[in-house]
C-alpha positions as a Python dict, from the first residue, in 0.01 Angstrom:
ca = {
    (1, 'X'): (0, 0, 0),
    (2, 'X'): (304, 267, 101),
    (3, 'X'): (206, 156, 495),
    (4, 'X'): (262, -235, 382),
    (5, 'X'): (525, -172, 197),
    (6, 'X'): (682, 42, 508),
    (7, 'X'): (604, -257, 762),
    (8, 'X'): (792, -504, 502),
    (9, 'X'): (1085, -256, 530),
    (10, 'X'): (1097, -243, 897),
    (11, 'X'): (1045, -627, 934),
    (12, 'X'): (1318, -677, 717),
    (13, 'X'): (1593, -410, 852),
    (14, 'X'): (1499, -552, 1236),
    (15, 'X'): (1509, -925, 1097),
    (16, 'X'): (1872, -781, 913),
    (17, 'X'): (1985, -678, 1222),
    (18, 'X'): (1937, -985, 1437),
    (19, 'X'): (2132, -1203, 1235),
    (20, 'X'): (2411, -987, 1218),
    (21, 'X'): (2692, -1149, 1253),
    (22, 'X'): (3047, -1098, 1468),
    (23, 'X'): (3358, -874, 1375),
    (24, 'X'): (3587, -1070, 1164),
    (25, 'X'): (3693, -1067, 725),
    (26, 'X'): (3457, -907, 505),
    (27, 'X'): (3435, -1141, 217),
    (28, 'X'): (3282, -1085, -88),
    (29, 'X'): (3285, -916, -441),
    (30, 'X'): (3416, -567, -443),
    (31, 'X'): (3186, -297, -295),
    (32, 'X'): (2929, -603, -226),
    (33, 'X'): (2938, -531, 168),
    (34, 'X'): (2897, -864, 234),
    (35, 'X'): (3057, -1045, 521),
    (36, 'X'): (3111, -1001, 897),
    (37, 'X'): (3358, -650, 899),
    (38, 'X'): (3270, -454, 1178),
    (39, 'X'): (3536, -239, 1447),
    (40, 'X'): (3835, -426, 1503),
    (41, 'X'): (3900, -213, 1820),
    (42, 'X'): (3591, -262, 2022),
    (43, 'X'): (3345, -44, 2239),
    (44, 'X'): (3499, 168, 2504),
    (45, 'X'): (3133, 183, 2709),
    (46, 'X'): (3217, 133, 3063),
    (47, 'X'): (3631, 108, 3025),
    (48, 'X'): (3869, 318, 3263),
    (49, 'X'): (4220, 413, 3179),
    (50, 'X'): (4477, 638, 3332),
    (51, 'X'): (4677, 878, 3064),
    (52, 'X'): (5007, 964, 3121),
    (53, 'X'): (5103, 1382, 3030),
    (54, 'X'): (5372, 1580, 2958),
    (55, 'X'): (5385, 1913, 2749),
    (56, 'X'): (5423, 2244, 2844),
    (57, 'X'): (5240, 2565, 3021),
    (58, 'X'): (5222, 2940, 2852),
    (59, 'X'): (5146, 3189, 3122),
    (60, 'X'): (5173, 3575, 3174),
    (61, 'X'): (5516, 3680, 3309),
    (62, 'X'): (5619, 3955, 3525),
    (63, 'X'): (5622, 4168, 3240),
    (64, 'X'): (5505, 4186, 2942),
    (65, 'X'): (5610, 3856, 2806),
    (66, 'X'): (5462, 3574, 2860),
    (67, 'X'): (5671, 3269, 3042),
    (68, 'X'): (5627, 2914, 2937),
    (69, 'X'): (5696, 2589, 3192),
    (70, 'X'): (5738, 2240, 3191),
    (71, 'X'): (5426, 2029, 3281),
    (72, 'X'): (5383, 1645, 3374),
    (73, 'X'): (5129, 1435, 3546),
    (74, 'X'): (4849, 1162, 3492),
    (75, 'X'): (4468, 1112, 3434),
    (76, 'X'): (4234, 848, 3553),
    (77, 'X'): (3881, 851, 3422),
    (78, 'X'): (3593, 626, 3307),
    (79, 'X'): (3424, 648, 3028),
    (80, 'X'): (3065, 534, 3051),
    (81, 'X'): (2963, 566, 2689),
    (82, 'X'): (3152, 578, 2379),
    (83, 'X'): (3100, 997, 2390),
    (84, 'X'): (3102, 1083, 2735),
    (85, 'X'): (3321, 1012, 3027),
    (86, 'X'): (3467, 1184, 3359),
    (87, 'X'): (3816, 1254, 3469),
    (88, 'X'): (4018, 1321, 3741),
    (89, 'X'): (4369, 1415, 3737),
    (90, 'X'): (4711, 1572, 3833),
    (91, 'X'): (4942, 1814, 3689),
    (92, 'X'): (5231, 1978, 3806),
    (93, 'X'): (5355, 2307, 3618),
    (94, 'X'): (5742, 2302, 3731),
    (95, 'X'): (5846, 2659, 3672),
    (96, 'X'): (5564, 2814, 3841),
    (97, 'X'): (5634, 2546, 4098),
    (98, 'X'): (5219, 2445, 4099),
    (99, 'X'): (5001, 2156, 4125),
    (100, 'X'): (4712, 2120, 3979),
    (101, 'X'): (4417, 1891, 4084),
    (102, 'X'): (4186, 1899, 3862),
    (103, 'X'): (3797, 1709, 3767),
    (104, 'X'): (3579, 1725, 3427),
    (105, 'X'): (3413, 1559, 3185),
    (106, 'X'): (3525, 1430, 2835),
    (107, 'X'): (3282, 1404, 2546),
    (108, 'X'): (3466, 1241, 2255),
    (109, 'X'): (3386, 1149, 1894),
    (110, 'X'): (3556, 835, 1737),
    (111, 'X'): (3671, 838, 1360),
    (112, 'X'): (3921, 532, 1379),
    (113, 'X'): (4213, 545, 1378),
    (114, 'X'): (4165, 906, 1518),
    (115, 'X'): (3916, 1037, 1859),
    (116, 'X'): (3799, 1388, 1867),
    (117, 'X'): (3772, 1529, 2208),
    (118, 'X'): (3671, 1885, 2420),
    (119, 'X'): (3649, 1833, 2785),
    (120, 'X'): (3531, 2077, 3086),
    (121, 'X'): (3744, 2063, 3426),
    (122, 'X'): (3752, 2228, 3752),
    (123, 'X'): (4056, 2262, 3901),
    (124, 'X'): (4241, 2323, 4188),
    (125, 'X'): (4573, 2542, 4163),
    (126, 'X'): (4786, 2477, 4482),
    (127, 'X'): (5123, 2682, 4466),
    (128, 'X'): (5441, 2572, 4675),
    (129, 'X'): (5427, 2929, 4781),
    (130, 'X'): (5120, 3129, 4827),
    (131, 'X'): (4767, 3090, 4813),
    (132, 'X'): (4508, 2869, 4615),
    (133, 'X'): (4292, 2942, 4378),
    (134, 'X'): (4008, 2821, 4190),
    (135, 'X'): (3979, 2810, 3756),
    (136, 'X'): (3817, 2587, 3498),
    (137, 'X'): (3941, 2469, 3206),
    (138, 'X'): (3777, 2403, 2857),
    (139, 'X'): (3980, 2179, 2600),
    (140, 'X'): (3994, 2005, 2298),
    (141, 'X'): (4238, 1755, 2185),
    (142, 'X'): (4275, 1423, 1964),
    (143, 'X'): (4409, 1070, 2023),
    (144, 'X'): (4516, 823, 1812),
    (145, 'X'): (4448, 445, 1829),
    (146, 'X'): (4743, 253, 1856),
    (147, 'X'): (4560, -66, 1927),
    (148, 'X'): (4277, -207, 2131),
    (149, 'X'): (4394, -56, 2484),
    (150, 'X'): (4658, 221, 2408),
    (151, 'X'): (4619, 579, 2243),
    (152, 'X'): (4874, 852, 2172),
    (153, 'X'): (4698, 1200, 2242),
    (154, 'X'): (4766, 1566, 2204),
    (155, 'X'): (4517, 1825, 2393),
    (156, 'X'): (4538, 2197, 2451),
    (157, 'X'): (4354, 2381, 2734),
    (158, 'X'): (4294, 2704, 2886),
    (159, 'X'): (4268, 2747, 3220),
    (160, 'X'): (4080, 3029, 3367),
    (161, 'X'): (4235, 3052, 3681),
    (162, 'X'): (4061, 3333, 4013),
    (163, 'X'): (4238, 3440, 4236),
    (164, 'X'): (4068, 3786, 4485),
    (165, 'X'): (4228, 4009, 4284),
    (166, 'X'): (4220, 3908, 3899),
    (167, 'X'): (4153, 3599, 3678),
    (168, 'X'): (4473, 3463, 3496),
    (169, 'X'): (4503, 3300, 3229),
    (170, 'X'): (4751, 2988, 3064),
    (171, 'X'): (4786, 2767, 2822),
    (172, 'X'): (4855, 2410, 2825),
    (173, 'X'): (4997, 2213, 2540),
    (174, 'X'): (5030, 1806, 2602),
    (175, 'X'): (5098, 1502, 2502),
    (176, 'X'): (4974, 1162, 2641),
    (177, 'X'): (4971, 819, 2612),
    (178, 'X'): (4672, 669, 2764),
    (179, 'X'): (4598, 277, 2878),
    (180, 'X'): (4282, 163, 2846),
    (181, 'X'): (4155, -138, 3084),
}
């Protein structure tokens, strides 16, 4: 009996499902459930979208204090599910007179209106003066949806950055508005 009761569960949830219908009003009594509803902002499987950054870098002085710097530059990535996507971007760090060239990946967790993120990069630290170097960078940051294609982000991350000699570290603080398309 359980195992016919069981298949007359499953036969209704999967007949449930195919007749479910598009996003639009939920209509209905109160609490009922009953209508279309749904996301109003869509799937981002298989969307790219270039993000837009400016904020500011912490990084150890010549003494004992650290220094901080002004930071701009852009993202494009594409993001294949709605968790996981890759990245490729450019900073510049203006007062240590650095770019940055950096790849990762994103994994992200949507709770509308807000996205939960940590990423991974690799990076490429090209002074105008001096050598390059090598670091990765871990972060974490959120975005808000502003509407179907645009989101307003903040993001910290810390970049491990080696050099021959020692491994420095900073701090990178952002905002950025990103354009989904």
């Amino acid at each position: 009996m359980k195992k016919l009761l069981g298949l007359i569960g499953m036969i209704a949830i999967v007949a449930s499902s195919v007749s479910a219908q598009d996003i639009g009003r939920t209509d209905g009594a109160e609490e009922s459930e009953y209508g279309q509803g749904g996301n109003p902002f869509g799937s981002t499987v298989g969307r790219m979208y270039i993000n837009a950054t400016f904020g500011t870098g912490f990084f150890d002085g010549a003494g004992l204090v650290d220094e901080t710097g002004f930071l701009y530059g852009f993202d494009l990535g594409y993001e294949m599910q709605d968790w996981i996507g890759v990245q490729g971007g450019y900073t510049y760090l203006s007062d240590k007179k650095t770019s940055i060239y950096s790849a990762g990946t994103n994994f992200s967790y949507p709770w509308h209106p807000f996205i939960y993120n940590v990423s991974l990069g690799a990076g490429l630290y090209v002074p105008d003066v001096g050598d390059r170097s090598f670091g990765i960078a871990p972060g974490a940051g959120v975005d808000i949806v502003l509407g179907e294609s645009v989101r307003l982000g903040l993001n910290y991350k810390h970049d491990f950055i080696f050099t021959d000699t020692v491994t420095t570290d900073m701090d990178r603080v952002y905002a950025g508005l990103k354009f989904m398309f």
